Coordinates of C-alpha atoms in Angstrom, one line a residue:
X1 CA -0.1 -0.1 0.3
X2 CA 1.5 3.5 -0.9
X3 CA 1.3 5.3 2.3
X4 CA 2.3 8.8 0.7
X5 CA -0.4 8.7 -1.5
X6 CA -2.9 7.9 0.9
X7 CA -1.8 10.7 3.6
X8 CA -2.4 13.2 0.2
X9 CA -5.7 12.3 -0.6
X10 CA -6.1 12.7 3.5
X11 CA -4.2 15.8 3.3
X12 CA -7.0 17.3 0.9
X13 CA -9.7 16.6 3.7
X14 CA -7.7 18.2 6.1
X15 CA -7.6 21.5 3.8
X16 CA -11.2 21.2 3.1
X17 CA -11.7 21.1 7.3
X18 CA -9.4 23.9 7.3
X19 CA -11.7 26.1 4.9
X20 CA -14.8 25.5 7.8
X21 CA -12.6 26.2 10.3
X22 CA -12.1 29.9 8.5
X23 CA -15.7 30.1 8.2
X24 CA -16.0 29.9 11.9
X25 CA -13.4 32.6 12.5
X26 CA -15.4 34.8 9.8
X27 CA -18.4 34.0 12.4
X28 CA -16.3 34.9 15.3
X29 CA -15.3 38.5 14.0
X30 CA -18.4 39.4 12.8
X31 CA -19.7 38.5 16.2
X32 CA -17.0 41.3 17.5
X33 CA -13.8 39.1 17.6
X34 CA -15.4 37.2 20.5
X35 CA -13.1 35.0 22.2
X36 CA -13.0 31.8 20.1
X37 CA -11.3 33.8 17.0
X38 CA -7.8 33.4 17.9
X39 CA -8.2 29.7 18.8
X40 CA -10.1 29.3 15.6
X41 CA -7.6 31.0 13.3
X42 CA -4.5 29.2 14.9
X43 CA -6.3 25.9 14.4
X44 CA -7.0 26.6 10.9
X45 CA -3.7 27.6 10.1
X46 CA -2.5 24.6 11.8
X47 CA -4.5 22.2 10.1
X48 CA -4.1 24.0 6.7
X49 CA -0.5 23.5 7.4
X50 CA -0.7 19.5 7.8
X51 CA -2.8 19.0 5.0
X52 CA -0.9 21.2 3.0
X53 CA 2.8 19.4 3.5
X54 CA 1.5 15.8 1.7
X55 CA 0.3 18.1 -1.6
X56 CA 3.7 19.6 -1.4
X57 CA 6.2 16.6 -1.1
X58 CA 3.8 13.8 -2.1
X59 CA 3.3 13.3 -6.2
X60 CA 0.2 11.8 -7.3
X61 CA 0.9 8.1 -8.5
X62 CA -1.9 6.6 -10.6
X63 CA -5.2 5.8 -9.1
X64 CA -6.0 4.3 -5.9
X65 CA -6.1 0.7 -5.2
X66 CA -9.4 -0.7 -3.1
X67 CA -7.3 -1.2 0.0
X68 CA -6.0 2.5 -0.1
X69 CA -9.2 3.7 -0.6
X70 CA -10.2 2.3 2.6
X71 CA -7.1 3.7 4.4
X72 CA -7.5 7.1 2.9
X73 CA -11.6 7.1 4.1
X74 CA -10.8 5.5 7.8
X75 CA -7.6 7.5 7.7
X76 CA -9.8 11.2 6.7
X77 CA -12.5 10.1 9.6
X78 CA -9.8 9.9 12.2
X79 CA -7.8 12.5 11.4
X80 CA -10.7 14.9 10.9
X81 CA -11.8 14.0 15.0
X82 CA -8.1 15.1 15.7
X83 CA -8.4 18.1 14.1
X84 CA -11.6 19.0 15.2
X85 CA -10.0 18.8 18.9
X86 CA -7.9 21.9 17.9
X87 CA -10.5 24.8 18.4
X88 CA -11.7 23.1 21.8
X89 CA -8.4 22.4 23.2
X90 CA -7.3 26.1 22.5
X91 CA -10.0 27.7 23.6
X92 CA -10.0 26.0 27.1
X93 CA -13.1 26.1 29.2
X94 CA -14.6 22.5 30.0
X95 CA -12.7 21.0 27.2
X96 CA -9.8 19.2 28.5
X97 CA -8.2 16.6 26.3
X98 CA -10.9 14.0 26.8
X99 CA -13.9 16.2 26.5
X100 CA -12.3 18.0 23.3
X101 CA -12.2 14.1 22.0
X102 CA -15.5 13.3 22.9
X103 CA -17.3 16.4 21.3
X104 CA -15.3 16.2 18.4
X105 CA -16.2 12.8 17.2
X106 CA -19.6 13.0 18.5
X107 CA -20.1 16.4 16.0
X108 CA -18.3 14.6 12.8
X109 CA -20.0 11.2 13.9
X110 CA -23.4 13.1 14.0
X111 CA -24.4 11.6 17.1
X112 CA -25.1 15.1 19.0
X113 CA -24.4 14.1 22.4
X114 CA -22.2 16.5 24.6
X115 CA -20.2 17.0 27.7
X116 CA -20.8 20.6 27.9
X117 CA -23.1 21.9 31.1
X118 CA -23.2 25.2 29.8
X119 CA -23.6 25.4 26.0
X120 CA -25.0 28.9 25.7
X121 CA -21.7 30.1 27.2
X122 CA -19.8 29.2 24.1
X123 CA -19.1 32.0 22.0
X124 CA -20.7 32.0 18.4
X125 CA -18.0 31.3 16.5
X126 CA -17.4 27.8 18.8
X127 CA -20.8 27.6 18.3
X128 CA -20.7 27.2 14.6
X129 CA -17.7 25.2 14.7
X130 CA -19.7 22.3 16.4
X131 CA -22.1 22.7 13.8
X132 CA -20.1 22.6 11.1
X133 CA -18.1 19.4 12.3
X134 CA -21.3 17.9 12.6
X135 CA -23.1 18.8 9.3
X136 CA -19.6 17.8 7.2
X137 CA -19.8 14.5 9.1
X138 CA -23.7 14.2 7.8
X139 CA -22.6 13.9 4.3
X140 CA -19.4 12.1 5.2
X141 CA -15.8 14.1 5.1
X142 CA -14.9 12.0 2.1
X143 CA -18.0 12.7 -0.1
X144 CA -17.6 16.3 0.9
X145 CA -13.9 16.1 -0.3
X146 CA -14.9 14.2 -3.3
X147 CA -17.3 17.3 -4.6
X148 CA -14.0 19.4 -4.9
X149 CA -11.8 16.9 -6.3
X150 CA -13.4 16.8 -10.0
X151 CA -10.3 14.9 -11.5
X152 CA -9.8 11.8 -9.7
X153 CA -11.4 9.4 -12.3
X154 CA -11.2 5.7 -10.9
X155 CA -10.4 7.1 -7.4
X156 CA -13.2 8.8 -7.2
X157 CA -15.3 5.8 -7.6
X158 CA -13.0 3.9 -5.5
X159 CA -13.4 6.2 -2.5
X160 CA -17.4 6.6 -2.6
X161 CA -17.8 3.0 -3.1
X162 CA -16.0 2.3 0.2
X163 CA -17.5 5.5 1.9
X164 CA -21.3 4.1 0.8
X165 CA -22.6 1.3 2.1
X166 CA -24.1 -1.5 -0.7
X167 CA -27.4 -0.9 1.3
X168 CA -27.2 3.1 0.4
X169 CA -25.9 2.6 -3.0
X170 CA -29.0 0.5 -4.1
X171 CA -31.3 3.6 -5.3
X172 CA -28.2 5.3 -7.1
X173 CA -28.7 4.2 -10.5
X174 CA -26.0 6.9 -11.6
X175 CA -22.2 7.2 -12.4
X176 CA -20.2 8.2 -9.2
X177 CA -19.9 11.6 -10.1
X178 CA -23.6 12.7 -10.4
X179 CA -24.2 10.4 -7.1
X180 CA -22.0 13.0 -5.2
X181 CA -23.6 15.7 -6.9
X182 CA -27.3 14.6 -6.0
X183 CA -26.1 14.0 -2.6
X184 CA -25.0 17.8 -2.2
X185 CA -27.9 19.1 -3.9
X186 CA -30.3 17.3 -1.6
X187 CA -28.0 17.9 1.5
X188 CA -27.8 21.5 1.0
X189 CA -31.1 22.2 -0.4
X190 CA -32.6 20.4 2.5
X191 CA -30.5 22.6 5.1
X192 CA -31.3 26.0 3.4
X193 CA -35.1 25.1 3.2
X194 CA -35.2 24.5 7.2
X195 CA -32.9 27.4 7.8
X196 CA -35.3 30.0 6.3
X197 CA -38.3 28.1 7.5
X198 CA -37.0 28.3 11.2
X199 CA -35.8 32.3 10.9
X200 CA -39.9 32.6 9.4
X201 CA -40.6 30.8 12.4
X202 CA -39.1 33.3 15.2
X203 CA -35.6 32.3 15.5
X204 CA -33.0 34.6 14.5
X205 CA -30.5 33.8 11.7
X206 CA -27.7 32.2 13.6
X207 CA -29.8 30.0 15.5
X208 CA -31.8 29.0 12.5
X209 CA -28.6 28.3 10.6
X210 CA -27.1 26.2 13.6
X211 CA -30.3 24.3 14.2
X212 CA -30.8 23.9 10.0
X213 CA -27.5 22.3 9.7
X214 CA -28.1 20.6 12.6
X215 CA -31.6 18.7 11.6
X216 CA -30.4 18.0 7.9
X217 CA -27.3 16.1 9.5
X218 CA -29.6 14.3 11.8
X219 CA -26.9 15.6 14.6
X220 CA -29.0 17.0 17.5
X221 CA -26.6 19.5 18.4
X222 CA -28.2 22.9 19.6
X223 CA -27.1 26.4 20.6
X224 CA -29.3 26.0 23.6
X225 CA -29.2 24.1 26.6
X226 CA -32.5 22.8 26.9
X227 CA -32.5 22.1 23.4
X228 CA -35.8 22.6 21.2
X229 CA -37.4 22.7 24.7
X230 CA -35.9 26.2 25.1
X231 CA -38.3 27.9 22.2
X232 CA -41.4 26.6 23.4
X233 CA -42.7 26.6 19.5
X234 CA -45.3 24.2 18.1
X235 CA -44.4 25.9 14.7
X236 CA -40.6 25.5 15.3
X237 CA -41.2 21.6 16.4
X238 CA -43.2 21.4 13.3
X239 CA -40.6 22.3 11.2
X240 CA -38.0 20.2 12.7
X241 CA -39.9 17.2 12.4
X242 CA -40.4 17.5 8.8
X243 CA -36.6 18.3 8.2
X244 CA -35.6 15.4 10.6
X245 CA -37.9 12.9 8.8
X246 CA -36.7 13.7 5.6
X247 CA -33.2 13.8 6.4
X248 CA -33.7 10.0 7.7
X249 CA -35.1 8.9 3.8
X250 CA -32.7 7.9 0.8
X251 CA -31.6 11.0 -0.4
X252 CA -31.2 9.1 -3.7
X253 CA -35.6 8.9 -3.5
X254 CA -35.5 12.3 -2.3
X255 CA -33.9 13.6 -5.7
X256 CA -35.9 11.0 -7.6
X257 CA -39.0 12.4 -6.0
X258 CA -38.4 16.1 -6.9
X259 CA -37.4 15.5 -9.9
X260 CA -40.2 13.3 -11.3
X261 CA -38.4 9.7 -11.6
X262 CA -40.1 6.5 -11.4
X263 CA -38.4 5.3 -8.7
X264 CA -39.4 7.7 -6.0
X265 CA -40.7 7.8 -2.3
X266 CA -43.9 6.6 -3.3
X267 CA -42.7 3.3 -4.7
X268 CA -40.5 2.4 -2.0
X269 CA -41.3 0.2 0.5
X270 CA -38.2 0.7 2.9
X271 CA -39.9 4.4 3.5
X272 CA -43.4 3.3 3.7
X273 CA -42.1 0.8 6.4
X274 CA -39.8 3.8 8.1
X275 CA -42.9 6.4 8.1
X276 CA -45.5 3.5 9.3
X277 CA -43.1 2.9 12.1
X278 CA -42.7 6.7 12.9
X279 CA -46.9 7.0 12.8
X280 CA -47.6 3.5 15.0
X281 CA -44.8 4.7 17.8
X282 CA -46.0 8.2 17.8
X283 CA -49.8 7.0 18.3
X284 CA -48.3 4.7 21.1
X285 CA -46.3 6.7 22.7
X286 CA -49.3 9.6 22.9
X287 CA -51.6 7.4 24.6
X288 CA -49.4 5.9 26.9
X289 CA -48.6 9.8 28.2
X290 CA -52.4 10.9 28.3
X291 CA -53.3 7.9 29.8
X292 CA -50.7 8.6 33.0
X293 CA -51.7 12.1 33.1
X294 CA -48.3 13.6 32.1
X295 CA -49.8 16.2 29.9
X296 CA -53.3 17.7 30.0
X297 CA -54.6 16.7 26.6
X298 CA -54.3 14.2 24.2
X299 CA -53.3 17.0 21.6
X300 CA -50.2 17.8 23.9
X301 CA -49.1 14.2 24.3
X302 CA -49.1 13.7 20.8
X303 CA -46.7 16.8 20.1
X304 CA -44.4 15.7 22.3
X305 CA -44.4 12.1 21.4
X306 CA -44.2 12.7 17.8
X307 CA -41.3 15.2 17.9
X308 CA -39.2 12.6 20.6
X309 CA -40.2 9.7 18.2
X310 CA -39.0 11.7 15.0
X311 CA -35.8 13.0 16.7
X312 CA -34.8 9.5 17.7
X313 CA -35.8 7.3 14.6
X314 CA -33.9 10.1 12.5
X315 CA -31.0 10.1 15.2
X316 CA -30.9 13.2 15.5
X317 CA -31.5 13.8 18.9
X318 CA -33.2 17.1 19.6
X319 CA -35.5 17.4 22.6
X320 CA -38.6 19.2 23.8
X321 CA -39.2 17.3 27.1
X322 CA -37.2 15.1 29.7
X323 CA -37.8 11.7 28.4
X324 CA -36.8 10.4 31.8
X325 CA -40.3 11.1 33.5
X326 CA -42.3 9.0 30.8
X327 CA -43.8 5.6 31.2
X328 CA -41.8 2.8 31.0
X329 CA -44.0 1.8 28.4
X330 CA -43.1 4.7 26.1
X331 CA -39.3 4.4 27.0
X332 CA -39.3 1.1 25.6
X333 CA -41.0 2.3 22.4
X334 CA -38.7 5.1 22.3
X335 CA -35.1 2.9 22.8
X336 CA -36.8 0.8 19.9
X337 CA -36.9 3.9 17.6
X338 CA -33.3 4.3 18.6
X339 CA -32.2 1.2 17.6
X340 CA -34.1 0.9 14.2
X341 CA -33.2 4.3 12.9
X342 CA -33.9 6.1 9.5
X343 CA -33.0 4.4 5.9
X344 CA -29.8 3.7 4.4
X345 CA -28.5 6.3 2.4
X346 CA -29.6 8.8 4.6
X347 CA -27.9 11.1 7.5
X348 CA -29.1 8.9 10.0
X349 CA -27.4 5.8 11.7
X350 CA -28.4 2.7 13.5
X351 CA -29.6 -0.7 12.1
X352 CA -31.4 1.3 9.5
X353 CA -34.9 0.0 8.4
X354 CA -34.1 -1.4 5.5
X355 CA -32.1 -4.1 7.3
X356 CA -34.8 -4.7 9.9
X357 CA -37.4 -4.9 7.0
X358 CA -35.0 -7.5 5.5
X359 CA -34.1 -9.8 8.8
X360 CA -38.2 -9.9 8.9
X361 CA -38.6 -11.0 5.7
X362 CA -35.7 -13.4 6.2
X363 CA -37.5 -15.1 9.3
X364 CA -40.9 -15.4 7.3
X365 CA -39.1 -17.3 4.4
X366 CA -37.3 -19.8 6.9
X367 CA -40.6 -20.4 8.5
X368 CA -42.2 -20.7 5.1
X369 CA -39.2 -23.0 4.3
X370 CA -39.6 -25.3 6.8
X371 CA -43.5 -26.0 5.7
X372 CA -41.9 -26.5 2.2
X373 CA -38.6 -27.7 2.6
X374 CA -38.2 -28.0 -1.6
X375 CA -39.3 -24.8 -2.2
X376 CA -37.2 -21.9 -3.9
X377 CA -38.0 -18.8 -2.0
X378 CA -36.6 -15.4 -3.2
X379 CA -36.6 -12.0 -1.1
X380 CA -37.3 -9.0 -2.7
X381 CA -36.7 -5.5 -1.6
X382 CA -38.4 -2.5 -3.8
X383 CA -38.8 -4.8 -6.1
X384 CA -35.2 -5.8 -6.3
X385 CA -34.0 -9.4 -5.9
X386 CA -31.6 -9.6 -2.9
X387 CA -28.5 -12.3 -3.6
X388 CA -27.7 -14.1 -0.8
X389 CA -24.6 -12.3 -0.2
X390 CA -26.3 -9.2 0.9
X391 CA -28.8 -11.0 3.2
X392 CA -25.6 -12.6 4.7
X393 CA -24.0 -9.2 5.0
X394 CA -27.5 -8.3 7.0
X395 CA -27.7 -10.9 9.8
X396 CA -24.0 -10.6 10.1
X397 CA -24.1 -6.7 10.8
X398 CA -27.1 -7.3 13.1
X399 CA -25.3 -9.4 15.1
X400 CA -21.7 -7.6 15.3
X401 CA -24.6 -4.6 16.1
X402 CA -25.9 -6.3 19.2
X403 CA -22.5 -7.9 20.1
X404 CA -21.2 -4.4 20.8
X405 CA -24.1 -3.1 22.5
X406 CA -23.3 -5.9 25.1
X407 CA -19.9 -4.9 25.3
X408 CA -20.8 -1.3 26.0
X409 CA -23.1 -2.0 28.4
X410 CA -20.9 -4.3 30.3
X411 CA -18.4 -1.7 30.1
X412 CA -20.6 0.7 31.3
X413 CA -21.6 -1.1 34.5
X414 CA -18.1 -1.5 34.9
X415 CA -17.3 2.0 35.2
X416 CA -20.0 2.1 37.7
X417 CA -23.2 3.1 35.6
X418 CA -26.7 1.7 36.5
X419 CA -27.8 -0.4 33.8
X420 CA -30.3 1.4 32.4
X421 CA -27.5 4.6 31.9
X422 CA -24.9 1.7 30.3
X423 CA -27.4 0.2 28.1
X424 CA -29.3 3.3 26.9
X425 CA -25.9 5.2 26.6
X426 CA -24.6 2.6 24.3
X427 CA -27.1 2.7 21.6
X428 CA -27.3 6.3 21.6
X429 CA -23.6 6.2 20.9
X430 CA -23.1 3.1 18.8
X431 CA -26.4 4.3 16.8
X432 CA -25.5 8.0 16.5
X433 CA -28.5 8.8 18.2
X434 CA -27.1 11.4 20.9
X435 CA -29.4 11.0 24.0
X436 CA -30.0 7.7 26.0
X437 CA -32.1 7.4 29.4
X438 CA -31.1 7.7 33.0
X439 CA -27.8 9.7 33.5
X440 CA -27.8 10.4 29.8
X441 CA -31.4 11.4 29.2
X442 CA -32.6 13.6 26.8
X443 CA -32.5 17.1 29.2
X444 CA -28.7 15.3 30.5
X445 CA -25.4 15.2 29.1
X446 CA -22.2 13.0 28.9
X447 CA -20.1 15.4 31.1
X448 CA -20.4 13.4 34.5
X449 CA -19.1 10.2 32.9
X450 CA -15.7 8.8 33.7
X451 CA -12.9 9.8 31.3
X452 CA -12.6 6.2 30.4
X453 CA -16.0 5.6 29.1
X454 CA -15.9 8.8 27.5
X455 CA -13.2 7.4 25.1
X456 CA -15.1 4.4 24.9
X457 CA -18.5 6.1 23.9
X458 CA -16.2 8.0 21.3
X459 CA -15.3 4.9 19.7
X460 CA -18.7 3.3 19.3
X461 CA -19.5 6.5 18.0
X462 CA -16.9 5.7 15.1
X463 CA -17.8 2.1 14.7
X464 CA -21.6 3.3 14.1
X465 CA -20.6 6.2 11.6
X466 CA -18.2 3.9 9.9
X467 CA -20.9 0.7 10.0
X468 CA -18.9 -1.3 11.9
X469 CA -16.7 -3.2 9.7
X470 CA -15.0 0.2 8.0
X471 CA -13.3 0.5 11.6
X472 CA -12.9 -3.3 12.9
X473 CA -10.4 -3.4 9.7
X474 CA -8.0 -1.7 11.3
X475 CA -7.4 -4.2 13.9
X476 CA -6.6 -7.0 11.8
X477 CA -3.0 -5.9 10.6
X478 CA -2.6 -8.9 8.3
X479 CA -5.6 -7.4 5.9
X480 CA -2.4 -4.7 5.3
X481 CA -0.2 -7.1 3.9

């Protein structure tokens, strides 16, 4: 493997991140050169310098191999999280080394969990940098870099194939360059639309932009300590529900629907299942809250239930209520939403509805096979015949996912956490959801976690964002030979 060539492409990603740091510098300067100005400026210069060295001293040597493409993708994610720490560490405040690492990983993986007790204390420049990390991570640091690398040839296809899961590519019937452009158009368009609507709903421009970026990335970072509950606005909540749910749908289907293509949202079995789960869970949670007398009216119960279900199943993690005081029945349903999450090809994390649908179909096929041993049973998803390799990959992924949740829960209890916090905290981090229950509930944060637990949770976030096996490959050194 040509390590120098890998470093060259990782350096391009660093230059791209440095550009966003400079945008944060501009926000800081426009806010009166607040206390984040020099930390952000120094961080941008340092990141740009580190990214520029490989461009100067390493010659481009042909196309990337699949192995090198994998190294670029995983290396870019890890390096992005490292350089993302720079502004936090230089600024100080609540950011020690572990807190800065946790916050940076949480941002780039769009988990949206935080260690900060007072988010509103952050200067605007630092607030924007938090949102920038999560917005970059929503589309993917490598996918963003592909937009500004028009002359990579086959290397672009190699990188996009590594970055995007096989499930996500099923509804993209275009060349690599077109896929990247579609992702960008849908992502930027959704961010702009959400920002404008939030401004019209009463937010100031800065808060509207930050929450629009966060919602489109399904992150959940907010500029307020109380998250969306701070605004107490049904209109703002409705806009965010729409943004979160749309961001949890395959971007290729969104593009196809807007442009009048045949393979659109209305024909998608996965999308119907996704929206059906949202509707069903919202009704059940609302009924539970109303029956328990937690809210005075059924409409108020449904308002909070719908928002929290949409927030968790899209892995955004915004909050309008303290879900720790909700009924056990409602909590179990929300945990289910945090496990399943959105659709492949979106900015959401988790197991994905696609895999849930395929798992159910495999179980039904198995039952049918037992009744008719000689039958040849084929499984289809959205009309596409699923090969055995795909079905095997779905099974292995779900098993690996559950194993990591068990390990995360075990580590949490060893660190002194109660079982609820340990288990739901692992779900929140591995699924890139953000809030869990117990000590990491919707109105709490991860700041009180032991330093080792923060580091382990950050590792779970990376596992979730890289769909487990992308990161696991690093631990098998023989694979590199």
